[in-house]
Short mmCIF file of C-alpha atoms in Angstrom, two decimals:
data_model
loop_
_atom_site.label_atom_id
_atom_site.label_comp_id
_atom_site.label_asym_id
_atom_site.label_seq_id
_atom_site.Cartn_x
_atom_site.Cartn_y
_atom_site.Cartn_z
CA UNK A 1 119.78 87.94 -132.63
CA UNK A 2 121.22 91.44 -131.95
CA UNK A 3 123.13 93.03 -134.80
CA UNK A 4 126.89 93.04 -134.24
CA UNK A 5 128.35 96.51 -134.78
CA UNK A 6 132.04 97.15 -135.38
CA UNK A 7 132.86 99.90 -132.84
CA UNK A 8 135.65 101.40 -134.95
CA UNK A 9 133.45 101.47 -138.04
CA UNK A 10 130.67 103.16 -136.07
CA UNK A 11 133.12 105.74 -134.68
CA UNK A 12 134.28 106.54 -138.21
CA UNK A 13 130.66 106.86 -139.36
CA UNK A 14 129.96 109.28 -136.54
CA UNK A 15 133.05 111.30 -137.44
CA UNK A 16 131.82 111.46 -141.03
CA UNK A 17 128.49 112.73 -139.68
CA UNK A 18 130.44 115.46 -137.87
CA UNK A 19 132.10 116.37 -141.16
CA UNK A 20 128.75 116.65 -142.93
CA UNK A 21 127.25 118.85 -140.23
CA UNK A 22 130.35 121.07 -140.11
CA UNK A 23 130.43 121.52 -143.88
CA UNK A 24 126.71 122.14 -144.18
CA UNK A 25 125.88 124.10 -141.02
CA UNK A 26 129.18 125.12 -139.42
CA UNK A 27 131.14 123.86 -136.46
CA UNK A 28 128.91 125.60 -133.92
CA UNK A 29 126.05 123.30 -134.98
CA UNK A 30 128.04 120.08 -134.52
CA UNK A 31 126.40 119.28 -131.17
CA UNK A 32 126.01 115.70 -129.94
CA UNK A 33 122.29 115.95 -130.67
CA UNK A 34 122.77 117.19 -134.24
CA UNK A 35 125.51 114.70 -135.03
CA UNK A 36 123.43 111.82 -133.64
CA UNK A 37 120.49 112.91 -135.78
CA UNK A 38 122.74 113.19 -138.84
CA UNK A 39 124.02 109.66 -138.24
CA UNK A 40 120.52 108.26 -137.64
CA UNK A 41 121.26 107.37 -134.00
CA UNK A 42 119.92 108.37 -130.61
CA UNK A 43 122.08 110.52 -128.32
CA UNK A 44 122.31 107.54 -125.97
CA UNK A 45 123.66 105.33 -128.74
CA UNK A 46 126.23 107.94 -129.72
CA UNK A 47 127.50 108.08 -126.14
CA UNK A 48 128.35 104.37 -126.34
CA UNK A 49 131.15 105.42 -128.69
CA UNK A 50 132.08 108.93 -127.47
CA UNK A 51 131.61 110.00 -123.88
CA UNK A 52 131.74 113.72 -124.69
CA UNK A 53 131.44 116.17 -127.55
CA UNK A 54 135.11 117.04 -127.09
CA UNK A 55 136.13 113.42 -127.65
CA UNK A 56 133.93 113.23 -130.75
CA UNK A 57 135.39 116.44 -132.18
CA UNK A 58 138.95 115.30 -131.55
CA UNK A 59 138.28 111.97 -133.26
CA UNK A 60 136.75 113.75 -136.27
CA UNK A 61 139.84 115.93 -136.61
CA UNK A 62 142.19 113.00 -136.06
CA UNK A 63 140.47 111.20 -138.93
CA UNK A 64 141.55 113.98 -141.31
CA UNK A 65 145.19 113.40 -140.38
CA UNK A 66 144.88 109.61 -140.50
CA UNK A 67 143.27 109.51 -143.95
CA UNK A 68 145.89 111.76 -145.48
CA UNK A 69 148.71 109.73 -143.94
CA UNK A 70 147.15 106.47 -145.17
CA UNK A 71 146.90 107.75 -148.74
CA UNK A 72 150.48 108.97 -148.74
CA UNK A 73 151.70 105.65 -147.31
CA UNK A 74 149.84 103.81 -150.08
CA UNK A 75 151.50 105.75 -152.91
CA UNK A 76 153.58 103.47 -155.15
CA UNK A 77 157.37 103.90 -155.13
CA UNK A 78 158.68 106.39 -157.67
CA UNK A 79 162.27 106.86 -158.82
CA UNK A 80 161.56 110.43 -159.93
CA UNK A 81 161.78 112.65 -156.81
CA UNK A 82 159.89 115.51 -158.46
CA UNK A 83 156.98 113.29 -159.46
CA UNK A 84 157.01 111.64 -156.04
CA UNK A 85 156.90 115.04 -154.33
CA UNK A 86 154.06 116.25 -156.55
CA UNK A 87 152.00 113.12 -155.92
CA UNK A 88 152.61 113.37 -152.18
CA UNK A 89 151.58 117.01 -151.98
CA UNK A 90 148.52 116.30 -154.12
CA UNK A 91 147.16 114.19 -151.27
CA UNK A 92 147.15 117.31 -149.08
CA UNK A 93 145.30 119.57 -151.50
CA UNK A 94 141.53 119.65 -152.16
CA UNK A 95 141.71 118.10 -155.61
CA UNK A 96 138.55 115.96 -155.32
CA UNK A 97 135.44 115.65 -153.14
CA UNK A 98 137.12 113.63 -150.38
CA UNK A 99 140.14 115.91 -150.09
CA UNK A 100 137.86 118.97 -150.32
CA UNK A 101 135.87 117.68 -147.34
CA UNK A 102 139.06 117.08 -145.36
CA UNK A 103 140.31 120.57 -146.15
CA UNK A 104 137.09 122.30 -145.15
CA UNK A 105 136.82 120.33 -141.91
CA UNK A 106 140.46 121.01 -141.05
CA UNK A 107 140.06 124.73 -141.60
CA UNK A 108 136.81 124.83 -139.61
CA UNK A 109 138.51 123.19 -136.64
CA UNK A 110 141.56 125.46 -136.78
CA UNK A 111 139.74 128.38 -135.16
CA UNK A 112 138.23 126.17 -132.45
CA UNK A 113 141.73 124.87 -131.67
CA UNK A 114 142.60 128.31 -130.29
CA UNK A 115 140.43 127.57 -127.24
CA UNK A 116 140.33 123.75 -127.12
CA UNK A 117 143.60 122.20 -125.84
CA UNK A 118 142.93 118.75 -127.34
CA UNK A 119 142.17 120.18 -130.76
CA UNK A 120 145.19 122.47 -130.45
CA UNK A 121 147.41 119.43 -129.88
CA UNK A 122 146.04 117.77 -133.02
CA UNK A 123 146.35 120.99 -135.02
CA UNK A 124 149.98 121.34 -133.96
CA UNK A 125 150.64 117.69 -134.79
CA UNK A 126 149.25 118.24 -138.28
CA UNK A 127 151.35 121.36 -138.70
CA UNK A 128 154.54 119.64 -137.53
CA UNK A 129 153.91 116.59 -139.71
CA UNK A 130 153.40 118.74 -142.80
CA UNK A 131 156.50 120.77 -142.00
CA UNK A 132 158.59 117.62 -141.64
CA UNK A 133 157.12 116.23 -144.85
CA UNK A 134 157.98 119.39 -146.75
CA UNK A 135 161.51 119.24 -145.34
CA UNK A 136 161.93 115.70 -146.60
CA UNK A 137 160.61 116.49 -150.07
CA UNK A 138 162.79 119.58 -150.37
CA UNK A 139 165.87 117.55 -149.39
CA UNK A 140 165.32 115.28 -152.39
CA UNK A 141 165.01 118.14 -154.88
CA UNK A 142 166.91 121.19 -153.73
CA UNK A 143 169.75 122.79 -155.64
CA UNK A 144 172.92 122.93 -153.47
CA UNK A 145 172.89 126.73 -153.42
CA UNK A 146 169.43 126.95 -151.80
CA UNK A 147 168.74 127.17 -148.08
CA UNK A 148 166.89 123.97 -147.01
CA UNK A 149 165.01 125.59 -144.12
CA UNK A 150 163.95 128.58 -146.17
CA UNK A 151 162.72 126.33 -148.97
CA UNK A 152 160.91 124.11 -146.45
CA UNK A 153 159.11 127.19 -145.14
CA UNK A 154 158.23 128.32 -148.66
CA UNK A 155 156.82 124.95 -149.68
CA UNK A 156 154.84 124.66 -146.45
CA UNK A 157 153.39 128.13 -146.95
CA UNK A 158 152.56 127.36 -150.57
CA UNK A 159 150.59 124.21 -149.72
CA UNK A 160 148.76 125.87 -146.83
CA UNK A 161 148.00 128.94 -148.92
CA UNK A 162 146.61 126.95 -151.82
CA UNK A 163 144.38 124.96 -149.44
CA UNK A 164 142.97 128.12 -147.86
CA UNK A 165 142.45 129.82 -151.21
CA UNK A 166 140.70 126.75 -152.60
CA UNK A 167 138.27 126.77 -149.67
CA UNK A 168 137.57 130.48 -150.19
CA UNK A 169 137.45 130.61 -153.99
CA UNK A 170 137.19 127.16 -155.59
CA UNK A 171 136.15 128.86 -158.81
CA UNK A 172 139.64 130.38 -159.05
CA UNK A 173 141.84 127.79 -157.33
CA UNK A 174 140.87 124.73 -159.34
CA UNK A 175 142.48 121.29 -158.94
CA UNK A 176 144.31 121.82 -162.22
CA UNK A 177 145.67 125.24 -161.28
CA UNK A 178 146.77 124.13 -157.80
CA UNK A 179 148.58 121.09 -159.12
CA UNK A 180 150.30 123.17 -161.81
CA UNK A 181 151.52 125.68 -159.20
CA UNK A 182 152.92 122.88 -157.04
CA UNK A 183 154.72 121.20 -159.96
CA UNK A 184 156.22 124.52 -161.12
CA UNK A 185 157.43 125.30 -157.60
CA UNK A 186 159.00 121.87 -157.15
CA UNK A 187 160.79 122.17 -160.48
CA UNK A 188 162.13 125.57 -159.42
CA UNK A 189 163.77 124.01 -156.37
CA UNK A 190 166.20 122.22 -158.69
CA UNK A 191 167.49 125.47 -160.18
CA UNK A 192 170.05 127.87 -158.65
CA UNK A 193 168.51 130.56 -156.50
CA UNK A 194 168.17 134.01 -158.01
CA UNK A 195 170.16 136.82 -156.37
CA UNK A 196 168.04 138.64 -153.81
CA UNK A 197 168.53 142.01 -152.15
CA UNK A 198 169.80 141.80 -148.54
CA UNK A 199 167.08 141.01 -146.02
CA UNK A 200 165.86 143.95 -143.99
CA UNK A 201 166.68 143.85 -140.27
#
């Protein structure tokens, strides 16, 4: 009797094969042939699930967004807005092997998104979702004298910057140091803003 294969499970397995090839060999090597070999399938079998390399790449990138959103949705309720914000942002940072893989894959696809419209759409969706998430977290913490949009931009930049630095120098940006920076920044949002010199035109 033929083995019954769950199509969605197989698509996720193929996307994970894309991730492994990208992390090991680079995005340029994530061809249909190489991904099929990595997954232990023939090219013909792979095409039962993805009709093109572009569709496969888009699904692999979409899986990064989906997994992060699923983890955040599964976080338990927390009455402490600072702790809730820290736990939420921790799901976006490469603090363990799974989140490190997501971060490296996301960054690898970012350059390709400059020339691939479908990947660009997903990249922009991820950007907008993170921006909105930062705005919501800031709203629950911010001191009344702080500018919500400015603090949203700062938090967004902080998270993105930590993720990039961790991919470049994981020996310096450790999980402990990244989490500490995030917690310190969130705590600062509750304090009055220091006086700044006028912005240059």
